[in-house]
Short mmCIF file of C-alpha atoms (C1' of nucleotides) in Angstrom, two decimals:
data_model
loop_
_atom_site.label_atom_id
_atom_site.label_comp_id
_atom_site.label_asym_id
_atom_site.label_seq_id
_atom_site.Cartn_x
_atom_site.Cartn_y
_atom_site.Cartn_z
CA UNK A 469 -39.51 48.66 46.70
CA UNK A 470 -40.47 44.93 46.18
CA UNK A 471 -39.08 43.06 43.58
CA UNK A 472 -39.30 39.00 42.80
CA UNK A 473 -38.02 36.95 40.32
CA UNK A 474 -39.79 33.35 39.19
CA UNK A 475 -38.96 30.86 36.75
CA UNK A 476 -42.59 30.21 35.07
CA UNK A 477 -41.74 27.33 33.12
CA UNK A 478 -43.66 28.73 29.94
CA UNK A 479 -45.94 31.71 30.64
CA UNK A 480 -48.07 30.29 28.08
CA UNK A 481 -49.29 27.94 30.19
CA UNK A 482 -48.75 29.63 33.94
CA UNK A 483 -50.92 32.76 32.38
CA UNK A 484 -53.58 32.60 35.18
CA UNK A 485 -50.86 31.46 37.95
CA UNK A 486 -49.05 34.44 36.95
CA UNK A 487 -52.11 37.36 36.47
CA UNK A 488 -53.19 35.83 40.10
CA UNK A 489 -49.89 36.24 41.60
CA UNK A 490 -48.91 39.59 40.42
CA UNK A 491 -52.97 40.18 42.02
CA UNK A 492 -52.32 39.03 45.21
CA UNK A 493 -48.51 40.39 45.31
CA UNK A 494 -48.53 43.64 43.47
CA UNK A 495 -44.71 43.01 43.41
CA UNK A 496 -42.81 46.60 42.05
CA UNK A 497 -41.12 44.81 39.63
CA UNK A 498 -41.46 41.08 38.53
CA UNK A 499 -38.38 39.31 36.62
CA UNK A 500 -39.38 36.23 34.74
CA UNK A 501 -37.60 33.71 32.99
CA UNK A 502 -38.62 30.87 30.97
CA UNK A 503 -42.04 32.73 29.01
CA UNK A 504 -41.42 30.26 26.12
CA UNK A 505 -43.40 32.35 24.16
CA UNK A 506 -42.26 34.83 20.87
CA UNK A 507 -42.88 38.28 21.90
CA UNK A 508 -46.36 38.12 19.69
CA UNK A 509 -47.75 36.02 22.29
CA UNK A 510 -46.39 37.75 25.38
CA UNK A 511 -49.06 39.21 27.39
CA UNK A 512 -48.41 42.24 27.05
CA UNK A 513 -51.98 44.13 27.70
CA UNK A 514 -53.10 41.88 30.19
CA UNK A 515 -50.11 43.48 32.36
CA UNK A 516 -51.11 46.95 30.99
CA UNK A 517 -54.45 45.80 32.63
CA UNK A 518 -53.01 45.47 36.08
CA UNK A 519 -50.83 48.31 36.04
CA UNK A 520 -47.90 46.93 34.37
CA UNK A 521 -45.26 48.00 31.74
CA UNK A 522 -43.32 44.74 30.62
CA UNK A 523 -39.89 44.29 28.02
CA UNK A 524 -39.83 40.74 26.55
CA UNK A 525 -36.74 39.18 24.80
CA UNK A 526 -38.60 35.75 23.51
CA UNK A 527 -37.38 33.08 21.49
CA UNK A 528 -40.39 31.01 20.91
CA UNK A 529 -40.00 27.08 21.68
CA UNK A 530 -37.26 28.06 24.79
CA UNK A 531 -36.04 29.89 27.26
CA UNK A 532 -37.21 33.88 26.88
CA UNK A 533 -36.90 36.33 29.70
CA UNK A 534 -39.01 39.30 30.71
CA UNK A 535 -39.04 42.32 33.23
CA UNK A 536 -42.14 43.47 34.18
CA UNK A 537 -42.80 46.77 36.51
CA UNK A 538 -44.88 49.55 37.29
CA UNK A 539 -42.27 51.72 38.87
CA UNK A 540 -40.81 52.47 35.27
CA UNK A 541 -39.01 50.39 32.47
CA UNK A 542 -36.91 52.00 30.28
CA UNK A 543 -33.33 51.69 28.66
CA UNK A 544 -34.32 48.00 27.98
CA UNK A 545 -30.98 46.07 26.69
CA UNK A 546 -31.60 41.94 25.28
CA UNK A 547 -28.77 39.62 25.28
CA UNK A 548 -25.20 40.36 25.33
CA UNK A 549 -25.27 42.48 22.55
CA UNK A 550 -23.61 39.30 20.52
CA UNK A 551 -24.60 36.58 18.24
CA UNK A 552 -25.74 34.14 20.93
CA UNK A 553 -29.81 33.14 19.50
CA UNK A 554 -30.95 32.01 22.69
CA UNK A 555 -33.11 34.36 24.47
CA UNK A 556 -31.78 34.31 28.27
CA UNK A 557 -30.73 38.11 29.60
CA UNK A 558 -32.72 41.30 29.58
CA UNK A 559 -32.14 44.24 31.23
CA UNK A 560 -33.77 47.37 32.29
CA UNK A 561 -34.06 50.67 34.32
CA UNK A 562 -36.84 50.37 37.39
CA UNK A 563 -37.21 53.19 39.56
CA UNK A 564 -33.48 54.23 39.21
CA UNK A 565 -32.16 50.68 39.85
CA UNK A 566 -30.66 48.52 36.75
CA UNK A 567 -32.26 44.88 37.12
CA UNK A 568 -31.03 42.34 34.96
CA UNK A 569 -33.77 39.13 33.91
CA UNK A 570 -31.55 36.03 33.76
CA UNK A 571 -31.86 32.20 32.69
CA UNK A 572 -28.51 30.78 32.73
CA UNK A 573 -28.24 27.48 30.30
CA UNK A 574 -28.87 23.92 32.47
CA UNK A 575 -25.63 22.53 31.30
CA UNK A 576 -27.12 18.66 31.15
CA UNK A 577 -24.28 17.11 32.62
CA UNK A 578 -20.68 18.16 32.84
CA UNK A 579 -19.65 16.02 29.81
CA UNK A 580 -22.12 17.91 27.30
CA UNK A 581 -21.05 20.62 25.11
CA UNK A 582 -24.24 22.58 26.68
CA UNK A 583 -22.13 22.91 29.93
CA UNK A 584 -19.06 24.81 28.59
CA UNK A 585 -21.95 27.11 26.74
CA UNK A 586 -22.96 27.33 30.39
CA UNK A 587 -20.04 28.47 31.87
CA UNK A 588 -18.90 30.79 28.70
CA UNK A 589 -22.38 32.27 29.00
CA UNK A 590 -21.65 32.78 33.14
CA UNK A 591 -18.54 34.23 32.37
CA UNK A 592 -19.81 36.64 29.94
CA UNK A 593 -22.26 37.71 32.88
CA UNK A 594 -19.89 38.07 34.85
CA UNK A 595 -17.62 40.29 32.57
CA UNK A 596 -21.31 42.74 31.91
CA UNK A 597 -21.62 43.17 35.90
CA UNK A 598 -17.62 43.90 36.34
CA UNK A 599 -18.00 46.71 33.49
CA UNK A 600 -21.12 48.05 35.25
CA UNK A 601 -21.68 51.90 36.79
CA UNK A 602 -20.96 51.72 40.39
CA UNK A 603 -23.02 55.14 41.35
CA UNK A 604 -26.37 52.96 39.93
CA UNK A 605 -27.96 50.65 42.57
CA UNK A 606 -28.02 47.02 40.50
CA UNK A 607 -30.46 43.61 41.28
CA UNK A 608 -29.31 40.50 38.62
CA UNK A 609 -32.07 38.02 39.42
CA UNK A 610 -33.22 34.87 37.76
CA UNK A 611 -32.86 31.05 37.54
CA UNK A 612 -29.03 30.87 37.88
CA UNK A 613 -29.00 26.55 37.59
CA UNK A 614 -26.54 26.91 39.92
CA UNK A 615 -26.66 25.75 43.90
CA UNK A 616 -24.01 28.38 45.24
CA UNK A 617 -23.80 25.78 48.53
CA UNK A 618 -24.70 22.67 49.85
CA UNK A 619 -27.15 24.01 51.91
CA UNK A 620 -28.67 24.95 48.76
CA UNK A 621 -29.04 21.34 47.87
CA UNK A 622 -31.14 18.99 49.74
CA UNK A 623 -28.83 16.23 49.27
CA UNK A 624 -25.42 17.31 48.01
CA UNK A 625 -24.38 13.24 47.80
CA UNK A 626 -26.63 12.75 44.95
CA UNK A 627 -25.25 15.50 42.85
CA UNK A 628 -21.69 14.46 43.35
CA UNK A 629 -20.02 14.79 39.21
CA UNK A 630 -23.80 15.89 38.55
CA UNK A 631 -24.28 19.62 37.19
CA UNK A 632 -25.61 22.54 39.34
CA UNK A 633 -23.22 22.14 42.26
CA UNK A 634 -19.42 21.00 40.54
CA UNK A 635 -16.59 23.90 41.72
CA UNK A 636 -16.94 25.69 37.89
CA UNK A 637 -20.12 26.74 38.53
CA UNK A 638 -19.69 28.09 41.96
CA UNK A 639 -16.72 29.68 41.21
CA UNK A 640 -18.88 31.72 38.33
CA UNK A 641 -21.21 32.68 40.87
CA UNK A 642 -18.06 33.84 43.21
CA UNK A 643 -17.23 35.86 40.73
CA UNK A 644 -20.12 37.25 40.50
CA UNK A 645 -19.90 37.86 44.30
CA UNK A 646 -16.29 39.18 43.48
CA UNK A 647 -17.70 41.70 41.15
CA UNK A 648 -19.93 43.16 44.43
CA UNK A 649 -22.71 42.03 44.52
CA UNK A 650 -24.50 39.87 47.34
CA UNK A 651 -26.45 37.13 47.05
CA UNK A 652 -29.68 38.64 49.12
CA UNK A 653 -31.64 35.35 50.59
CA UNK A 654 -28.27 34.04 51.96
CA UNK A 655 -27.43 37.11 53.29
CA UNK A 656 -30.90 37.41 54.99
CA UNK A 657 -31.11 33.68 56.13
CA UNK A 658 -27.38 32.30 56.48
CA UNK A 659 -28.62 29.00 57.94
CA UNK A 660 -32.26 27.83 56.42
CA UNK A 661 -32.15 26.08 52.64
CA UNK A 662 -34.51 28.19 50.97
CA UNK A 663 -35.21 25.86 48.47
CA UNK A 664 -37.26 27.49 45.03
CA UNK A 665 -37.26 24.48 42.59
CA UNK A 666 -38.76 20.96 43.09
CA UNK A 667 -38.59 18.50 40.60
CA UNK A 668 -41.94 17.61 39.24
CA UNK A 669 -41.63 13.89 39.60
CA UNK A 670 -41.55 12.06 42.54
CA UNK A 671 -43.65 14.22 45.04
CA UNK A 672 -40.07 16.34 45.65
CA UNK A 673 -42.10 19.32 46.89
CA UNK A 674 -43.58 17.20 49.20
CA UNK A 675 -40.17 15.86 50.36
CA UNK A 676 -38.32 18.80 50.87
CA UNK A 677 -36.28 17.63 47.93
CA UNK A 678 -35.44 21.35 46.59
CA UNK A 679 -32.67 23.38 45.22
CA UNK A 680 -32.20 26.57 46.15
CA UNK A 681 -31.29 28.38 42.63
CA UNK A 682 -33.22 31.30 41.89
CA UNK A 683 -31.07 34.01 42.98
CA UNK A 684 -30.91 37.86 43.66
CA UNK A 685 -27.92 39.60 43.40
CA UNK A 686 -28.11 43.41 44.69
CA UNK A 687 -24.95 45.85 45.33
CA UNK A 688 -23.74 46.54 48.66
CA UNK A 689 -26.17 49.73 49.07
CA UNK A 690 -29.10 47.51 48.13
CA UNK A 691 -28.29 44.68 50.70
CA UNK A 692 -28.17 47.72 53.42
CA UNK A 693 -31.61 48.65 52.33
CA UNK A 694 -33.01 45.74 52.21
CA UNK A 695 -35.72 44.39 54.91
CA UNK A 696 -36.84 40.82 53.88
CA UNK A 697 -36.46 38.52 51.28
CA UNK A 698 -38.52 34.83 51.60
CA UNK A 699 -39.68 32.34 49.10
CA UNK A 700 -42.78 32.35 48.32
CA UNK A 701 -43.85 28.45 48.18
CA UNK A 702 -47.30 29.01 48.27
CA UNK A 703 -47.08 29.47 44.51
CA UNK A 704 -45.37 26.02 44.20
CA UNK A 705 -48.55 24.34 45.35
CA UNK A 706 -52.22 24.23 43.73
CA UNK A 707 -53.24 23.82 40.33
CA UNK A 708 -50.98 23.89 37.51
CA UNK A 709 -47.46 25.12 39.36
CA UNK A 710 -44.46 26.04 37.37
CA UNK A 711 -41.85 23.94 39.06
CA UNK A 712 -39.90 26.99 40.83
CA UNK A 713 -41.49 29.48 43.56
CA UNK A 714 -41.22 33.11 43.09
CA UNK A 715 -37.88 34.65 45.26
CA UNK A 716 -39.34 38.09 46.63
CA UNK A 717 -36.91 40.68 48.38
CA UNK A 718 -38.20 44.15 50.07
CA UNK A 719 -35.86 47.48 50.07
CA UNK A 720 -36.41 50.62 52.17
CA UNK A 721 -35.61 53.26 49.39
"C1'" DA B 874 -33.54 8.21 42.01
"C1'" DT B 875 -36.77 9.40 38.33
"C1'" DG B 876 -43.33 8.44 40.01
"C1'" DT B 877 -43.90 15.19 35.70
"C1'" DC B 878 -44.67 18.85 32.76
"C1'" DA B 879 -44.44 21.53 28.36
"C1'" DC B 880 -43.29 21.90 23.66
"C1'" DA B 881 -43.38 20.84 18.54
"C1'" DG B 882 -44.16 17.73 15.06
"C1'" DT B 883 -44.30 12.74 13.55
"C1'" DC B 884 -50.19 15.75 15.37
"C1'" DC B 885 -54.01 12.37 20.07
"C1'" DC B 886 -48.55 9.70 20.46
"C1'" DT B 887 -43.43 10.42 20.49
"C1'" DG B 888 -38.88 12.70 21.20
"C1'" DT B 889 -36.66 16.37 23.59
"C1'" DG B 890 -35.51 19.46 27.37
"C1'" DA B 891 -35.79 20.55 32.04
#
DNA sequence: ATGTCACAGTCCCTGTGA
């Protein structure tokens, strides 16, 4: 089983990165985040075309996360099941496995209100995975905004009181850790960054100024399965990029 | 350390978010 999540950055607009990806890949299952789209515009019979079922839960003008698969889709869950209006969790049974779609809020800096949504909305994560059914093999993937490390961060000195990196939001994704799940590229590559976003401006992919943020989590049984998990930063280059690279991880099932 | 991109509305530029 092969299974990626990328941050599209509007699938509107990354259509034809996308279709040529999931071409060239034929990932199992895909988990997207920012479509940007309602679920009228999703794309939903172009993936038919290539052999895939999808679930959207879109917003419209932001955020809106998707699971996409042709190994199965069903018992499809959005959100948290409360009154939160922004379109950032989906969930859905692939091939036996429950695999969650997230886009965790950006926070904006650690004196805006959008950064305690951030870490209420982590917590609340958190609280789903803790309440989850051990005896079913789980993968939460998406953009987390979060740099678990510094060696997720190509200069940790320029973050300092920044967000993505201050001790709330690390301890969120410990938690998530705590809960037991693993966080599969570290566990595959303990010493190399493994950057998947690059700021747009000022040639950062061409730098090597990156973040490493898009994230799988997989349970214990998952991590013992699995066989490789890279980044794929060919899709950060060309024509028309979304600013993250698709995280891909392979499991012997 | 901000050199870009995408969106919607004010609609071929500007404000906002990332």
């Amino acid at each position: 089983m092969n299974v990626a999540t990328w941050n599209v950055n509007s699938l509107t607009a990354r259509w034809p990165r996308v279709e040529e990806w999931l071409v060239a890949n034929r990932p199992d299952v895909l988990l997207v985040q920012e479509t940007k789209q309602t679920d009228a515009k999703f794309p939903f019979d172009q993936l038919r075309a290539l052999g895939y079922e999808s679930a959207h839960y879109g917003q419209g003008q932001w955020n809106g996360v998707a699971i996409v698969s042709r190994v199965g889709l069903d018992d499809v869950t959005r959100g948290f099941g409360d009154d939160d209006p922004e379109a950032r969790i989906i969930a859905a049974t692939c091939a036996g496995v429950r695999v969650y779609s997230c886009y965790v809020p950006n926070g904006r800096a650690l004196d805006d209100p959008h950064y305690v949504y951030k870490l209420q909305w982590l917590a609340k994560l958190v609280d789903l995975l803790a309440a989850r059914d051990p005896s079913t093999h789980v993968i939460v993937g998406g953009d987390f905004n979060v740099a678990p490390r510094d060696l997720d961060c190509y200069d940790p000195s320029l973050f300092e009181g920044a967000t993505h990196v201050s001790a709330p939001e690390r301890h969120a994704l410990a938690a998530i850790e705590a809960t037991g799940l693993v966080d599969l590229t570290r566990a595959l590559h303990p010493d190399e960054p493994c950057y998947t976003w690059w700021d747009y401006r000022n040639g950062s992919f061409h730098r090597g100024w990156g973040l490493r943020i898009d994230l799988l989590y997989v349970d214990a049984g998952l991590r013992a399965k699995a066989t490789a998990s890279y980044v794929d930063r060919e899709a950060r280059k060309g024509e028309k990029p979304s600013d993250h690279a698709p995280v891909v991880a392979e499991f012997a099932l």
